[in-house]
Short mmCIF file of N, CA and C in Angstrom, two decimals:
data_model
loop_
_atom_site.label_atom_id
_atom_site.label_comp_id
_atom_site.label_asym_id
_atom_site.label_seq_id
_atom_site.Cartn_x
_atom_site.Cartn_y
_atom_site.Cartn_z
N MET Q 78 39.25 175.88 -67.58
CA MET Q 78 40.38 176.44 -66.87
C MET Q 78 41.59 176.38 -67.79
N ASP Q 79 42.53 177.24 -67.56
CA ASP Q 79 43.74 177.29 -68.39
C ASP Q 79 44.95 176.84 -67.58
N VAL Q 80 45.72 175.95 -68.19
CA VAL Q 80 46.97 175.46 -67.61
C VAL Q 80 48.05 175.58 -68.68
N VAL Q 81 49.29 175.34 -68.29
CA VAL Q 81 50.40 175.35 -69.24
C VAL Q 81 51.02 173.96 -69.22
N VAL Q 82 51.08 173.31 -70.38
CA VAL Q 82 51.65 171.97 -70.51
C VAL Q 82 52.86 172.05 -71.42
N ASN Q 83 54.02 171.74 -70.87
CA ASN Q 83 55.28 171.81 -71.63
C ASN Q 83 55.44 173.15 -72.34
N GLY Q 84 55.09 174.22 -71.62
CA GLY Q 84 55.27 175.56 -72.16
C GLY Q 84 54.16 176.06 -73.06
N GLU Q 85 53.15 175.22 -73.33
CA GLU Q 85 52.05 175.60 -74.22
C GLU Q 85 50.76 175.76 -73.43
N PRO Q 86 50.02 176.87 -73.63
CA PRO Q 86 48.75 177.03 -72.95
C PRO Q 86 47.74 175.98 -73.43
N ARG Q 87 46.92 175.51 -72.51
CA ARG Q 87 45.92 174.50 -72.85
C ARG Q 87 44.69 174.73 -71.97
N SER Q 88 43.51 174.63 -72.56
CA SER Q 88 42.26 174.76 -71.82
C SER Q 88 41.73 173.38 -71.47
N LEU Q 89 41.29 173.23 -70.22
CA LEU Q 89 40.75 171.96 -69.74
C LEU Q 89 39.46 172.23 -68.99
N PRO Q 90 38.62 171.20 -68.86
CA PRO Q 90 37.41 171.37 -68.04
C PRO Q 90 37.80 171.64 -66.58
N GLU Q 91 36.94 172.36 -65.87
CA GLU Q 91 37.18 172.63 -64.45
C GLU Q 91 37.38 171.32 -63.70
N SER Q 92 38.31 171.31 -62.76
CA SER Q 92 38.60 170.16 -61.90
C SER Q 92 39.06 168.93 -62.66
N ALA Q 93 39.67 169.10 -63.82
CA ALA Q 93 40.22 167.96 -64.54
C ALA Q 93 41.35 167.35 -63.72
N SER Q 94 41.51 166.05 -63.83
CA SER Q 94 42.59 165.37 -63.11
C SER Q 94 43.80 165.20 -64.03
N VAL Q 95 44.91 164.85 -63.44
CA VAL Q 95 46.10 164.55 -64.23
C VAL Q 95 45.79 163.39 -65.18
N ALA Q 96 45.04 162.38 -64.70
CA ALA Q 96 44.68 161.24 -65.56
C ALA Q 96 43.89 161.70 -66.77
N GLU Q 97 42.97 162.65 -66.59
CA GLU Q 97 42.17 163.16 -67.71
C GLU Q 97 43.04 163.92 -68.70
N LEU Q 98 44.00 164.68 -68.19
CA LEU Q 98 44.93 165.38 -69.07
C LEU Q 98 45.76 164.39 -69.87
N VAL Q 99 46.28 163.37 -69.21
CA VAL Q 99 47.09 162.36 -69.89
C VAL Q 99 46.27 161.69 -70.99
N ALA Q 100 45.01 161.38 -70.71
CA ALA Q 100 44.14 160.75 -71.71
C ALA Q 100 43.89 161.71 -72.87
N ALA Q 101 43.65 162.99 -72.57
CA ALA Q 101 43.40 163.98 -73.62
C ALA Q 101 44.61 164.15 -74.54
N LEU Q 102 45.79 163.96 -73.99
CA LEU Q 102 47.02 164.07 -74.78
C LEU Q 102 47.39 162.75 -75.46
N GLU Q 103 46.51 161.74 -75.30
CA GLU Q 103 46.71 160.41 -75.89
C GLU Q 103 48.02 159.78 -75.42
N LEU Q 104 48.30 159.93 -74.13
CA LEU Q 104 49.52 159.37 -73.54
C LEU Q 104 49.22 158.23 -72.57
N SER Q 105 47.95 157.84 -72.46
CA SER Q 105 47.59 156.75 -71.55
C SER Q 105 48.34 155.48 -71.94
N GLY Q 106 48.89 154.81 -70.95
CA GLY Q 106 49.60 153.56 -71.18
C GLY Q 106 51.04 153.72 -71.61
N LYS Q 107 51.46 154.97 -71.85
CA LYS Q 107 52.86 155.21 -72.24
C LYS Q 107 53.69 155.48 -71.00
N ARG Q 108 54.99 155.28 -71.15
CA ARG Q 108 55.91 155.55 -70.03
C ARG Q 108 56.19 157.04 -69.99
N ILE Q 109 55.56 157.70 -69.02
CA ILE Q 109 55.70 159.15 -68.90
C ILE Q 109 55.99 159.53 -67.45
N ALA Q 110 56.48 160.74 -67.29
CA ALA Q 110 56.63 161.36 -65.97
C ALA Q 110 55.91 162.70 -66.03
N VAL Q 111 55.15 163.00 -64.98
CA VAL Q 111 54.39 164.25 -64.92
C VAL Q 111 54.86 165.07 -63.72
N GLU Q 112 55.18 166.32 -63.99
CA GLU Q 112 55.56 167.26 -62.93
C GLU Q 112 54.51 168.37 -62.92
N ARG Q 113 53.97 168.65 -61.74
CA ARG Q 113 52.97 169.72 -61.59
C ARG Q 113 53.53 170.76 -60.64
N ASN Q 114 53.69 171.96 -61.14
CA ASN Q 114 54.20 173.08 -60.34
C ASN Q 114 55.49 172.71 -59.60
N GLY Q 115 56.38 171.99 -60.30
CA GLY Q 115 57.69 171.68 -59.74
C GLY Q 115 57.76 170.40 -58.93
N GLU Q 116 56.64 169.69 -58.77
CA GLU Q 116 56.63 168.46 -57.99
C GLU Q 116 56.17 167.29 -58.85
N ILE Q 117 56.89 166.17 -58.75
CA ILE Q 117 56.53 164.97 -59.50
C ILE Q 117 55.21 164.41 -58.97
N VAL Q 118 54.33 164.02 -59.89
CA VAL Q 118 53.06 163.39 -59.52
C VAL Q 118 53.23 161.88 -59.73
N PRO Q 119 53.15 161.07 -58.67
CA PRO Q 119 53.27 159.63 -58.84
C PRO Q 119 52.13 159.08 -59.72
N ARG Q 120 52.44 158.13 -60.57
CA ARG Q 120 51.44 157.55 -61.47
C ARG Q 120 50.22 157.06 -60.68
N SER Q 121 50.44 156.53 -59.50
CA SER Q 121 49.34 156.00 -58.69
C SER Q 121 48.36 157.08 -58.25
N ARG Q 122 48.75 158.35 -58.39
CA ARG Q 122 47.90 159.47 -57.95
C ARG Q 122 47.31 160.27 -59.10
N TYR Q 123 47.56 159.88 -60.34
CA TYR Q 123 47.07 160.65 -61.49
C TYR Q 123 45.56 160.92 -61.40
N ALA Q 124 44.77 159.92 -61.02
CA ALA Q 124 43.32 160.10 -60.97
C ALA Q 124 42.89 160.98 -59.80
N ASP Q 125 43.69 161.05 -58.75
CA ASP Q 125 43.34 161.80 -57.54
C ASP Q 125 43.76 163.26 -57.58
N VAL Q 126 44.79 163.58 -58.35
CA VAL Q 126 45.33 164.94 -58.37
C VAL Q 126 44.51 165.79 -59.35
N ARG Q 127 43.80 166.77 -58.80
CA ARG Q 127 42.99 167.69 -59.59
C ARG Q 127 43.83 168.91 -59.97
N LEU Q 128 43.67 169.33 -61.20
CA LEU Q 128 44.41 170.50 -61.68
C LEU Q 128 43.66 171.77 -61.33
N SER Q 129 44.39 172.87 -61.23
CA SER Q 129 43.82 174.17 -60.89
C SER Q 129 44.23 175.19 -61.94
N GLN Q 130 43.46 176.25 -62.02
CA GLN Q 130 43.76 177.35 -62.93
C GLN Q 130 45.21 177.79 -62.76
N GLY Q 131 45.93 177.89 -63.87
CA GLY Q 131 47.29 178.40 -63.84
C GLY Q 131 48.37 177.37 -63.54
N ASP Q 132 47.98 176.11 -63.29
CA ASP Q 132 49.00 175.08 -63.03
C ASP Q 132 49.96 174.98 -64.21
N ARG Q 133 51.22 174.67 -63.90
CA ARG Q 133 52.25 174.48 -64.91
C ARG Q 133 52.69 173.02 -64.84
N LEU Q 134 52.55 172.33 -65.96
CA LEU Q 134 52.88 170.92 -66.01
C LEU Q 134 53.96 170.65 -67.04
N GLU Q 135 54.82 169.73 -66.70
CA GLU Q 135 55.82 169.23 -67.65
C GLU Q 135 55.59 167.72 -67.75
N ILE Q 136 55.46 167.25 -68.96
CA ILE Q 136 55.26 165.82 -69.21
C ILE Q 136 56.38 165.34 -70.10
N VAL Q 137 57.09 164.32 -69.63
CA VAL Q 137 58.21 163.76 -70.37
C VAL Q 137 57.85 162.33 -70.74
N VAL Q 138 58.04 162.00 -72.02
CA VAL Q 138 57.77 160.65 -72.51
C VAL Q 138 59.10 159.93 -72.65
N ALA Q 139 59.19 158.74 -72.03
CA ALA Q 139 60.41 157.92 -72.14
C ALA Q 139 60.43 157.26 -73.51
N VAL Q 140 61.60 157.30 -74.14
CA VAL Q 140 61.76 156.65 -75.43
C VAL Q 140 62.86 155.59 -75.31
N GLY Q 141 62.64 154.48 -75.97
CA GLY Q 141 63.65 153.42 -75.95
C GLY Q 141 64.62 153.60 -77.09
N GLY Q 142 65.68 152.92 -77.01
CA GLY Q 142 66.68 153.00 -78.08
C GLY Q 142 67.99 152.44 -77.57
N GLY Q 143 68.92 152.41 -78.45
CA GLY Q 143 70.16 151.88 -77.96
C GLY Q 143 71.30 152.04 -78.90
#
């Protein structure tokens, strides 16, 4: 299936979860926020939320500094 992640097209297996996408992007364990089709996905639901053809996702990585 095809989705758009941060403005870039990406192919994923059918019924991939947000958790699987995060792992594929090597972002597991990092401080991130995921928005799917305009709605924030709580971290506790990453494994439960299945992606669909044409979904638009924005993933923001928190960076420290000062």
